[in-house]
mmCIF file of C-alpha atoms in Angstrom:
data_model
loop_
_atom_site.group_PDB
_atom_site.id
_atom_site.type_symbol
_atom_site.label_atom_id
_atom_site.label_comp_id
_atom_site.label_asym_id
_atom_site.label_seq_id
_atom_site.Cartn_x
_atom_site.Cartn_y
_atom_site.Cartn_z
ATOM 1 C CA MET A 349 36.205 20.834 -122.679
ATOM 2 C CA ALA A 350 32.872 22.432 -121.332
ATOM 3 C CA ARG A 351 31.442 18.994 -120.296
ATOM 4 C CA PRO A 352 34.379 17.593 -118.500
ATOM 5 C CA ARG A 353 34.690 20.688 -116.454
ATOM 6 C CA LEU A 354 30.668 20.759 -115.687
ATOM 7 C CA LEU A 355 31.037 16.996 -114.564
ATOM 8 C CA VAL A 356 33.588 17.898 -111.758
ATOM 9 C CA PRO A 357 31.255 20.217 -109.550
ATOM 10 C CA LEU A 358 28.292 17.856 -110.306
ATOM 11 C CA LEU A 359 30.217 15.061 -108.979
ATOM 12 C CA ALA A 360 31.126 17.090 -105.796
ATOM 13 C CA SER A 361 27.992 18.173 -105.438
ATOM 14 C CA ALA A 362 26.457 14.089 -105.488
ATOM 15 C CA VAL A 363 29.150 13.286 -103.111
ATOM 16 C CA GLY A 364 28.391 16.293 -100.701
ATOM 17 C CA LEU A 365 24.833 15.408 -100.969
ATOM 18 C CA GLY A 366 25.517 11.709 -100.258
ATOM 19 C CA PHE A 367 27.756 12.618 -97.133
ATOM 20 C CA ALA A 368 25.141 14.729 -95.917
ATOM 21 C CA LEU A 369 22.476 11.938 -96.255
ATOM 22 C CA LEU A 370 24.785 9.225 -94.551
ATOM 23 C CA VAL A 371 25.318 11.907 -91.641
ATOM 24 C CA ALA A 372 21.516 12.673 -91.371
ATOM 25 C CA GLU A 373 21.067 8.679 -91.369
ATOM 26 C CA ILE A 374 23.588 8.175 -88.614
ATOM 27 C CA GLY A 375 22.525 11.008 -86.545
ATOM 28 C CA LEU A 376 18.915 9.823 -86.880
ATOM 29 C CA ARG A 377 19.872 6.163 -85.740
ATOM 30 C CA LEU A 378 21.669 7.702 -82.861
ATOM 31 C CA MET A 379 18.636 9.705 -81.723
ATOM 32 C CA GLY A 380 16.131 6.738 -82.217
ATOM 33 C CA VAL A 381 13.983 8.763 -84.732
ATOM 34 C CA ALA A 382 12.346 5.909 -86.526
ATOM 35 C CA TYR A 383 8.856 6.263 -88.464
ATOM 36 C CA PRO A 384 8.376 2.810 -89.796
ATOM 37 C CA ALA A 385 5.689 2.434 -92.598
ATOM 38 C CA PHE A 386 3.343 -0.042 -91.235
ATOM 39 C CA TYR A 387 1.060 -0.202 -94.258
ATOM 40 C CA ARG A 388 1.691 -1.488 -97.858
ATOM 41 C CA VAL A 389 -0.400 -1.614 -101.041
ATOM 42 C CA ASP A 390 -2.767 -4.676 -101.116
ATOM 43 C CA ALA A 391 -4.162 -5.942 -104.243
ATOM 44 C CA ALA A 392 -7.170 -7.441 -102.666
ATOM 45 C CA ARG A 393 -8.240 -4.876 -100.160
ATOM 46 C CA GLY A 394 -6.376 -1.554 -101.297
ATOM 47 C CA TYR A 395 -3.776 -1.783 -98.642
ATOM 48 C CA GLY A 396 -2.870 -3.710 -95.615
ATOM 49 C CA LEU A 397 -0.616 -3.872 -92.623
ATOM 50 C CA ARG A 398 3.237 -4.905 -93.714
ATOM 51 C CA PRO A 399 4.290 -8.011 -92.773
ATOM 52 C CA GLY A 400 7.311 -8.099 -90.492
ATOM 53 C CA ALA A 401 6.813 -4.199 -89.518
ATOM 54 C CA GLU A 402 7.553 -3.089 -86.404
ATOM 55 C CA GLY A 403 8.155 0.038 -84.202
ATOM 56 C CA TRP A 404 6.898 3.046 -82.150
ATOM 57 C CA TRP A 405 3.561 4.668 -83.273
ATOM 58 C CA THR A 406 3.770 8.146 -82.132
ATOM 59 C CA ARG A 407 0.921 9.817 -84.181
ATOM 60 C CA GLU A 408 -1.607 9.420 -81.493
ATOM 61 C CA GLY A 409 -0.833 7.956 -78.110
ATOM 62 C CA ARG A 410 2.592 5.861 -78.163
ATOM 63 C CA GLY A 411 2.216 1.877 -78.871
ATOM 64 C CA TRP A 412 5.209 -0.528 -79.554
ATOM 65 C CA VAL A 413 3.646 -2.274 -82.810
ATOM 66 C CA ARG A 414 4.575 -5.410 -84.074
ATOM 67 C CA ILE A 415 2.997 -7.008 -87.432
ATOM 68 C CA ASN A 416 3.594 -10.533 -87.673
ATOM 69 C CA GLN A 417 4.685 -12.102 -91.172
ATOM 70 C CA ALA A 418 1.009 -12.772 -92.136
ATOM 71 C CA GLY A 419 0.331 -9.446 -91.755
ATOM 72 C CA PHE A 420 -1.839 -8.781 -88.626
ATOM 73 C CA ARG A 421 -1.145 -7.767 -85.153
ATOM 74 C CA HIS A 422 -0.235 -10.911 -83.196
ATOM 75 C CA ALA A 423 2.376 -13.366 -82.358
ATOM 76 C CA GLU A 424 3.493 -15.658 -85.147
ATOM 77 C CA LEU A 425 1.000 -17.847 -86.097
ATOM 78 C CA ARG A 426 0.400 -20.787 -88.595
ATOM 79 C CA PRO A 427 -2.735 -21.003 -90.537
ATOM 80 C CA GLY A 428 -4.976 -23.732 -89.566
ATOM 81 C CA PRO A 429 -7.468 -24.644 -86.829
ATOM 82 C CA ALA A 430 -6.673 -23.833 -83.282
ATOM 83 C CA ALA A 431 -5.428 -26.736 -80.827
ATOM 84 C CA PRO A 432 -8.078 -29.075 -79.319
ATOM 85 C CA GLY A 433 -9.916 -27.613 -76.443
ATOM 86 C CA ASN A 434 -8.809 -24.179 -77.701
ATOM 87 C CA LEU A 435 -11.334 -21.110 -78.312
ATOM 88 C CA ARG A 436 -10.269 -18.941 -81.396
ATOM 89 C CA ILE A 437 -11.687 -15.761 -81.916
ATOM 90 C CA ALA A 438 -11.114 -13.683 -85.051
ATOM 91 C CA VAL A 439 -11.587 -9.950 -84.652
ATOM 92 C CA LEU A 440 -12.306 -7.867 -87.688
ATOM 93 C CA GLY A 441 -12.203 -3.889 -87.593
ATOM 94 C CA ASP A 442 -10.732 -0.818 -88.332
ATOM 95 C CA SER A 443 -8.435 1.413 -86.156
ATOM 96 C CA PHE A 444 -10.108 0.724 -83.078
ATOM 97 C CA THR A 445 -9.620 -2.777 -83.350
ATOM 98 C CA GLU A 446 -6.024 -2.495 -84.849
ATOM 99 C CA ALA A 447 -5.317 -0.032 -81.683
ATOM 100 C CA LEU A 448 -1.772 1.036 -82.681
ATOM 101 C CA GLN A 449 -2.312 3.786 -80.088
ATOM 102 C CA VAL A 450 -1.094 1.311 -77.399
ATOM 103 C CA ASP A 451 1.046 -1.450 -76.828
ATOM 104 C CA GLU A 452 -0.267 -4.693 -77.635
ATOM 105 C CA ALA A 453 -0.731 -6.096 -74.053
ATOM 106 C CA VAL A 454 -3.014 -3.033 -73.477
ATOM 107 C CA THR A 455 -5.353 -3.609 -76.519
ATOM 108 C CA TRP A 456 -8.892 -4.639 -75.704
ATOM 109 C CA GLU A 457 -8.426 -7.808 -77.674
ATOM 110 C CA ARG A 458 -5.323 -8.999 -75.300
ATOM 111 C CA GLN A 459 -7.477 -8.073 -72.288
ATOM 112 C CA LEU A 460 -10.334 -9.880 -73.585
ATOM 113 C CA GLN A 461 -8.349 -12.787 -74.181
ATOM 114 C CA ASN A 462 -7.034 -12.658 -70.688
ATOM 115 C CA ARG A 463 -10.203 -12.098 -69.177
ATOM 116 C CA LEU A 464 -11.869 -15.084 -70.966
ATOM 117 C CA GLN A 465 -8.984 -17.230 -69.986
ATOM 118 C CA ALA A 466 -8.997 -16.196 -66.330
ATOM 119 C CA SER A 467 -12.836 -16.780 -66.198
ATOM 120 C CA ALA A 468 -13.775 -19.995 -64.463
ATOM 121 C CA HIS A 469 -17.240 -19.544 -65.331
ATOM 122 C CA CYS A 470 -16.853 -18.506 -68.857
ATOM 123 C CA ARG A 471 -14.399 -21.588 -69.336
ATOM 124 C CA VAL A 472 -17.086 -24.096 -67.784
ATOM 125 C CA ARG A 473 -19.962 -22.450 -70.053
ATOM 126 C CA ARG A 474 -18.077 -22.683 -73.231
ATOM 127 C CA GLY A 475 -16.117 -26.318 -72.364
ATOM 128 C CA LEU A 476 -12.801 -24.804 -72.366
ATOM 129 C CA GLY A 477 -10.124 -27.161 -71.610
ATOM 130 C CA GLY A 478 -7.212 -25.284 -73.537
ATOM 131 C CA ALA A 479 -6.228 -21.623 -74.303
ATOM 132 C CA VAL A 480 -8.335 -18.779 -75.486
ATOM 133 C CA GLU A 481 -6.889 -17.012 -78.458
ATOM 134 C CA VAL A 482 -7.953 -13.443 -79.613
ATOM 135 C CA LEU A 483 -6.783 -12.496 -83.035
ATOM 136 C CA ASN A 484 -6.350 -8.962 -83.861
ATOM 137 C CA PHE A 485 -7.225 -8.679 -87.713
ATOM 138 C CA GLY A 486 -8.033 -4.931 -87.431
ATOM 139 C CA VAL A 487 -6.628 -2.292 -89.926
ATOM 140 C CA GLY A 488 -7.038 1.379 -89.758
ATOM 141 C CA GLY A 489 -9.442 3.197 -92.140
ATOM 142 C CA TYR A 490 -11.190 -0.062 -93.247
ATOM 143 C CA GLY A 491 -14.899 -0.209 -93.489
ATOM 144 C CA THR A 492 -17.183 -3.425 -93.703
ATOM 145 C CA GLY A 493 -16.158 -4.244 -97.294
ATOM 146 C CA GLN A 494 -12.440 -4.226 -96.459
ATOM 147 C CA GLU A 495 -13.262 -6.355 -93.395
ATOM 148 C CA LEU A 496 -15.439 -8.915 -95.412
ATOM 149 C CA LEU A 497 -12.344 -9.135 -97.789
ATOM 150 C CA THR A 498 -9.837 -9.449 -94.660
ATOM 151 C CA TRP A 499 -12.200 -12.554 -93.642
ATOM 152 C CA ARG A 500 -11.963 -13.901 -97.519
ATOM 153 C CA HIS A 501 -8.355 -13.480 -97.910
ATOM 154 C CA LEU A 502 -6.625 -14.006 -94.373
ATOM 155 C CA ALA A 503 -8.492 -14.416 -91.438
ATOM 156 C CA ARG A 504 -10.682 -17.590 -92.332
ATOM 157 C CA PHE A 505 -7.316 -19.361 -92.876
ATOM 158 C CA TYR A 506 -7.152 -19.719 -89.172
ATOM 159 C CA ARG A 507 -10.153 -21.446 -88.725
ATOM 160 C CA PRO A 508 -11.530 -19.395 -85.758
ATOM 161 C CA GLN A 509 -14.842 -20.620 -84.077
ATOM 162 C CA LEU A 510 -16.273 -17.149 -83.419
ATOM 163 C CA VAL A 511 -15.479 -14.057 -85.591
ATOM 164 C CA LEU A 512 -16.253 -10.818 -83.891
ATOM 165 C CA LEU A 513 -16.846 -7.823 -86.175
ATOM 166 C CA ALA A 514 -15.993 -4.559 -84.437
ATOM 167 C CA LEU A 515 -17.770 -1.482 -85.973
ATOM 168 C CA TYR A 516 -17.027 2.032 -85.205
ATOM 169 C CA PRO A 517 -20.077 4.302 -85.447
ATOM 170 C CA GLY A 518 -18.028 7.415 -85.941
ATOM 171 C CA ASN A 519 -17.409 6.647 -89.586
ATOM 172 C CA ASP A 520 -18.014 2.876 -90.563
ATOM 173 C CA PHE A 521 -21.326 3.360 -91.855
ATOM 174 C CA THR A 522 -20.467 6.192 -94.035
ATOM 175 C CA ASP A 523 -17.213 4.348 -95.040
ATOM 176 C CA ASN A 524 -19.771 1.943 -96.757
ATOM 177 C CA SER A 525 -20.832 4.563 -99.296
ATOM 178 C CA PRO A 526 -20.845 3.090 -102.780
ATOM 179 C CA ASP A 527 -18.932 6.564 -103.938
ATOM 180 C CA PRO A 528 -15.615 5.702 -105.712
ATOM 181 C CA GLN A 529 -12.573 5.521 -103.518
ATOM 182 C CA PRO A 530 -8.779 6.098 -104.895
ATOM 183 C CA ASP A 531 -7.227 3.470 -102.434
ATOM 184 C CA ARG A 532 -9.515 0.813 -101.825
ATOM 185 C CA PRO A 533 -12.348 -1.608 -103.324
ATOM 186 C CA VAL A 534 -16.102 -0.139 -102.998
ATOM 187 C CA PHE A 535 -18.869 -2.125 -102.924
ATOM 188 C CA ARG A 536 -22.371 -1.140 -104.463
ATOM 189 C CA LEU A 537 -25.693 -2.813 -105.014
ATOM 190 C CA GLY A 538 -26.200 -4.024 -108.641
ATOM 191 C CA PRO A 539 -29.828 -3.892 -110.216
ATOM 192 C CA ASP A 540 -30.794 -6.992 -108.895
ATOM 193 C CA GLY A 541 -29.864 -6.099 -105.435
ATOM 194 C CA ARG A 542 -26.660 -8.084 -105.129
ATOM 195 C CA LEU A 543 -23.592 -7.121 -103.910
ATOM 196 C CA GLU A 544 -20.904 -5.776 -106.703
ATOM 197 C CA GLN A 545 -17.341 -5.147 -106.298
ATOM 198 C CA ASP A 546 -15.651 -2.413 -107.943
ATOM 199 C CA ASP A 547 -11.760 -2.356 -108.146
ATOM 200 C CA ALA A 548 -11.146 0.775 -109.969
ATOM 201 C CA PHE A 549 -8.387 1.809 -107.263
ATOM 202 C CA ARG A 550 -6.071 -0.721 -109.471
ATOM 203 C CA ARG A 551 -6.185 1.567 -112.309
ATOM 204 C CA THR A 552 -5.053 4.576 -110.303
ATOM 205 C CA ALA A 553 -1.887 6.280 -111.030
ATOM 206 C CA ALA A 554 -0.847 6.011 -107.496
ATOM 207 C CA TYR A 555 -1.620 2.038 -107.417
ATOM 208 C CA ARG A 556 0.337 1.436 -110.627
ATOM 209 C CA TRP A 557 3.242 3.373 -109.164
ATOM 210 C CA ARG A 558 3.343 1.321 -105.984
ATOM 211 C CA THR A 559 3.009 -1.692 -107.580
ATOM 212 C CA SER A 560 5.931 -0.979 -110.176
ATOM 213 C CA LEU A 561 9.420 -2.107 -109.578
ATOM 214 C CA PRO A 562 10.808 1.675 -109.037
ATOM 215 C CA GLY A 563 7.564 1.867 -106.661
ATOM 216 C CA GLN A 564 8.271 -1.458 -104.878
ATOM 217 C CA TRP A 565 12.046 -0.422 -104.833
ATOM 218 C CA LEU A 566 11.472 2.841 -103.253
ATOM 219 C CA ASP A 567 9.057 1.171 -100.836
ATOM 220 C CA ALA A 568 11.545 -1.246 -99.539
ATOM 221 C CA LEU A 569 14.204 1.329 -99.102
ATOM 222 C CA MET A 570 12.016 3.664 -97.017
ATOM 223 C CA ASN A 571 11.752 0.752 -94.531
ATOM 224 C CA HIS A 572 15.591 0.892 -94.176
ATOM 225 C CA SER A 573 16.282 4.487 -94.305
ATOM 226 C CA ARG A 574 15.366 7.003 -91.432
ATOM 227 C CA VAL A 575 15.851 9.979 -93.649
ATOM 228 C CA LEU A 576 13.012 8.818 -96.182
ATOM 229 C CA GLN A 577 11.019 7.723 -92.897
ATOM 230 C CA LEU A 578 11.073 11.131 -91.759
ATOM 231 C CA ALA A 579 10.216 12.773 -95.094
ATOM 232 C CA ASN A 580 7.430 10.542 -95.324
ATOM 233 C CA GLU A 581 6.135 11.415 -92.013
ATOM 234 C CA SER A 582 6.514 14.951 -92.553
ATOM 235 C CA LYS A 583 4.530 14.433 -95.606
ATOM 236 C CA ASN A 584 1.659 12.640 -93.909
ATOM 237 C CA ARG A 585 1.633 15.042 -90.741
ATOM 238 C CA PHE A 586 1.336 17.933 -93.268
ATOM 239 C CA ALA A 587 -1.476 16.230 -95.267
ATOM 240 C CA ALA A 588 -3.356 15.715 -92.068
ATOM 241 C CA LEU A 589 -2.864 19.130 -90.864
ATOM 242 C CA LEU A 590 -4.427 20.308 -94.214
ATOM 243 C CA ARG A 591 -7.376 17.967 -93.805
ATOM 244 C CA LEU A 592 -8.232 19.283 -90.519
ATOM 245 C CA ARG A 593 -7.979 23.147 -91.626
ATOM 246 C CA SER A 594 -10.323 22.105 -94.458
ATOM 247 C CA LYS A 595 -12.918 20.582 -91.928
ATOM 248 C CA ALA A 596 -12.591 23.628 -89.603
ATOM 249 C CA GLY A 597 -13.654 25.957 -92.547
ATOM 250 C CA ALA A 598 -13.060 29.520 -92.432
ATOM 251 C CA GLY A 599 -11.641 29.570 -88.789
ATOM 252 C CA PRO A 600 -9.441 27.391 -86.474
ATOM 253 C CA ALA A 601 -11.350 24.530 -84.765
ATOM 254 C CA SER A 602 -11.084 24.537 -80.940
ATOM 255 C CA ALA A 603 -9.343 21.657 -79.448
ATOM 256 C CA ALA A 604 -12.117 21.050 -76.862
ATOM 257 C CA ALA A 605 -14.854 21.204 -79.534
ATOM 258 C CA ILE A 606 -16.963 18.032 -79.371
ATOM 259 C CA PRO A 607 -16.473 15.910 -82.362
ATOM 260 C CA VAL A 608 -19.402 15.204 -84.655
ATOM 261 C CA THR A 609 -20.568 12.173 -86.258
ATOM 262 C CA ARG A 610 -21.841 12.739 -89.530
ATOM 263 C CA PRO A 611 -24.947 10.515 -90.278
ATOM 264 C CA ALA A 612 -24.661 7.799 -93.379
ATOM 265 C CA SER A 613 -26.704 7.878 -96.344
ATOM 266 C CA GLU A 614 -29.482 5.550 -96.929
ATOM 267 C CA SER A 615 -27.402 4.046 -99.986
ATOM 268 C CA ALA A 616 -24.428 3.567 -97.316
ATOM 269 C CA TRP A 617 -27.142 1.558 -95.085
ATOM 270 C CA ALA A 618 -27.922 -0.610 -98.045
ATOM 271 C CA VAL A 619 -24.777 -1.451 -98.841
ATOM 272 C CA THR A 620 -24.129 -2.246 -95.120
ATOM 273 C CA ALA A 621 -26.853 -4.731 -94.807
ATOM 274 C CA ALA A 622 -25.925 -6.410 -97.717
ATOM 275 C CA LEU A 623 -22.040 -6.417 -96.265
ATOM 276 C CA LEU A 624 -23.157 -7.768 -93.099
ATOM 277 C CA THR A 625 -25.381 -10.848 -94.764
ATOM 278 C CA ALA A 626 -22.570 -11.657 -97.009
ATOM 279 C CA LEU A 627 -20.139 -11.789 -94.063
ATOM 280 C CA ASP A 628 -22.586 -13.627 -92.019
ATOM 281 C CA GLN A 629 -23.221 -16.295 -94.660
ATOM 282 C CA GLU A 630 -19.254 -16.637 -95.406
ATOM 283 C CA VAL A 631 -18.524 -17.126 -91.865
ATOM 284 C CA ARG A 632 -21.105 -19.781 -91.321
ATOM 285 C CA ALA A 633 -19.968 -21.609 -94.603
ATOM 286 C CA ASP A 634 -16.445 -21.868 -93.028
ATOM 287 C CA GLY A 635 -17.997 -23.294 -89.483
ATOM 288 C CA ALA A 636 -17.983 -20.332 -87.598
ATOM 289 C CA ARG A 637 -20.429 -18.155 -85.996
ATOM 290 C CA LEU A 638 -20.290 -14.331 -86.403
ATOM 291 C CA LEU A 639 -20.593 -11.651 -83.764
ATOM 292 C CA VAL A 640 -20.955 -7.930 -83.921
ATOM 293 C CA VAL A 641 -20.013 -5.267 -81.348
ATOM 294 C CA SER A 642 -19.894 -1.522 -81.915
ATOM 295 C CA VAL A 643 -17.284 0.372 -80.126
ATOM 296 C CA SER A 644 -17.998 4.104 -78.950
ATOM 297 C CA SER A 645 -17.481 7.449 -80.685
ATOM 298 C CA PRO A 646 -15.967 10.312 -78.878
ATOM 299 C CA ASP A 647 -19.383 12.241 -78.877
ATOM 300 C CA GLN A 648 -21.295 9.430 -76.976
ATOM 301 C CA VAL A 649 -18.910 9.263 -74.071
ATOM 302 C CA TRP A 650 -18.207 12.928 -74.203
ATOM 303 C CA PRO A 651 -17.002 13.987 -70.444
ATOM 304 C CA LYS A 652 -19.585 16.977 -70.242
ATOM 305 C CA ARG A 653 -23.099 15.352 -70.726
ATOM 306 C CA ALA A 654 -24.676 18.707 -71.454
ATOM 307 C CA GLU A 655 -22.561 18.851 -74.768
ATOM 308 C CA ARG A 656 -23.571 15.322 -76.062
ATOM 309 C CA PRO A 657 -25.867 14.866 -79.120
ATOM 310 C CA ALA A 658 -29.433 14.763 -78.249
ATOM 311 C CA ASP A 659 -29.686 11.025 -79.397
ATOM 312 C CA PRO A 660 -26.183 9.530 -79.785
ATOM 313 C CA PHE A 661 -27.153 5.923 -80.291
ATOM 314 C CA ALA A 662 -29.404 6.323 -83.180
ATOM 315 C CA GLN A 663 -27.312 4.363 -85.523
ATOM 316 C CA GLU A 664 -26.812 1.705 -83.072
ATOM 317 C CA ARG A 665 -30.417 1.113 -82.796
ATOM 318 C CA ARG A 666 -30.881 0.838 -86.470
ATOM 319 C CA LEU A 667 -27.781 -1.407 -86.913
ATOM 320 C CA GLY A 668 -29.202 -3.578 -83.943
ATOM 321 C CA GLY A 669 -32.650 -3.967 -86.337
ATOM 322 C CA LEU A 670 -30.396 -5.002 -89.223
ATOM 323 C CA LEU A 671 -28.807 -7.442 -87.093
ATOM 324 C CA GLN A 672 -31.783 -8.934 -85.280
ATOM 325 C CA ALA A 673 -33.382 -9.709 -88.437
ATOM 326 C CA ARG A 674 -30.315 -11.959 -89.440
ATOM 327 C CA SER A 675 -30.059 -13.618 -86.012
ATOM 328 C CA ILE A 676 -26.354 -12.229 -85.516
ATOM 329 C CA PRO A 677 -25.653 -11.440 -81.743
ATOM 330 C CA TYR A 678 -24.839 -7.710 -81.049
ATOM 331 C CA LEU A 679 -23.649 -5.667 -78.260
ATOM 332 C CA SER A 680 -23.465 -1.977 -78.389
ATOM 333 C CA LEU A 681 -20.722 -0.627 -75.994
ATOM 334 C CA GLY A 682 -21.591 3.082 -76.200
ATOM 335 C CA PRO A 683 -24.572 3.114 -73.493
ATOM 336 C CA THR A 684 -22.292 0.963 -71.131
ATOM 337 C CA LEU A 685 -19.274 3.207 -71.543
ATOM 338 C CA GLN A 686 -21.107 6.372 -71.255
ATOM 339 C CA LEU A 687 -22.884 5.106 -68.068
ATOM 340 C CA GLU A 688 -19.259 4.449 -66.807
ATOM 341 C CA VAL A 689 -18.157 7.694 -67.756
ATOM 342 C CA ASP A 690 -21.037 9.478 -66.100
ATOM 343 C CA ARG A 691 -20.676 7.684 -62.702
ATOM 344 C CA HIS A 692 -16.890 7.897 -62.472
ATOM 345 C CA GLY A 693 -15.713 11.034 -64.470
ATOM 346 C CA LEU A 694 -13.502 9.171 -66.990
ATOM 347 C CA LEU A 695 -12.064 10.068 -70.125
ATOM 348 C CA LEU A 696 -11.949 7.170 -72.253
ATOM 349 C CA HIS A 697 -10.762 8.767 -75.681
ATOM 350 C CA GLY A 698 -7.763 10.862 -76.123
ATOM 351 C CA PHE A 699 -4.256 10.930 -74.733
ATOM 352 C CA ALA A 700 -2.190 13.102 -72.223
ATOM 353 C CA GLY A 701 -0.870 15.985 -73.895
ATOM 354 C CA GLN A 702 -3.027 15.526 -77.290
ATOM 355 C CA GLU A 703 -6.785 16.263 -77.666
ATOM 356 C CA PRO A 704 -8.811 15.140 -74.740
ATOM 357 C CA GLY A 705 -11.758 13.399 -75.489
ATOM 358 C CA HIS A 706 -10.830 12.925 -79.379
ATOM 359 C CA GLY A 707 -9.774 10.114 -81.093
ATOM 360 C CA HIS A 708 -9.120 6.628 -80.215
ATOM 361 C CA TRP A 709 -9.513 4.466 -76.991
ATOM 362 C CA ASN A 710 -6.769 5.056 -74.302
ATOM 363 C CA PRO A 711 -5.761 2.511 -71.741
ATOM 364 C CA GLU A 712 -8.926 3.060 -70.005
ATOM 365 C CA GLY A 713 -11.244 2.845 -72.811
ATOM 366 C CA HIS A 714 -9.507 -0.381 -73.660
ATOM 367 C CA ARG A 715 -9.713 -1.953 -70.118
ATOM 368 C CA LEU A 716 -13.821 -0.989 -69.738
ATOM 369 C CA ALA A 717 -14.460 -2.270 -73.559
ATOM 370 C CA ALA A 718 -12.389 -5.360 -72.779
ATOM 371 C CA ALA A 719 -14.473 -6.206 -69.301
ATOM 372 C CA ALA A 720 -17.687 -5.263 -71.137
ATOM 373 C CA MET A 721 -17.080 -7.788 -74.071
ATOM 374 C CA ALA A 722 -15.880 -10.452 -71.805
ATOM 375 C CA ASP A 723 -19.071 -10.220 -69.623
ATOM 376 C CA TRP A 724 -21.398 -10.406 -72.996
ATOM 377 C CA LEU A 725 -19.255 -13.382 -74.427
ATOM 378 C CA CYS A 726 -19.627 -15.357 -70.884
ATOM 379 C CA ARG A 727 -23.378 -14.917 -70.560
ATOM 380 C CA PRO A 728 -25.504 -17.997 -70.649
#
């Protein structure tokens, strides 16, 4: 008789919990609280953008984000070549390319597209009789290796004439370190100097869970439940706070402190050079041309000139040498944007009410970057 007695309070508790969750779900929806998961596990790249995801990004800045069914930030588009007379540019990069912090119309890719489209000089020089299409294949946290894989597994099927690789000097070179990573493939050089890809991330417990049936079910449910989204967002923000505290060491970091760019190891540079060579060769094999641009890091365009590093563009000079040896066109945006900051007292990184000068480009940063890139692409 004990078991039936126990079942009654257990059942009542379950019903009560279910009702509370239902009320919370309805309340969150009425208040407009939503934290959609924009990323999902990817067998080739470790993770990527979730096809069809849409909603507000509010962790930094505020941008309405919609990911198309192919898994990149652009209107729906079928694979295949551009229409005759159109110029199609595929952009590979990390979070500075992805640009979740601003609406799509504000991103440097969309502004670059509009500028190229509107420039009569550029249209005559490139023989454009149709539209300009700039496709944004950026994914936050990617290094050059994942960008190479994005070309292989996604971007190349849209047959662009130009491929623009956007590198972030703040961490892209260190991201190419051959050290093992739990959530992504790693590239390293073998004894013969050739690139080798290590997919050990597929053997981790986290990957196996997320690709299991229960993991996939929970992943799908999370994108329909505001309660689960709120719980997941709270977990992510708490983890980010712990990372910031660990970086700060014993004492709290000042919000006004200038960010520091950590130099990459020689092994990371060796892998970077090999990845750039591989990407250039594969882009050429598909009938396109590779171009490289480096965006700015916060320390390079820090509003207080006296607080900047003594030599903020050392990595860009080294990158420029690698690219020149491979005949790959290169634009370093940092010096141009720094000059604009010094002339006009601008703030290009960071958003109102958050950390000024830190993080990603704000709308002013996107505007100036697009203008500089458009001028570069239209030069004779």
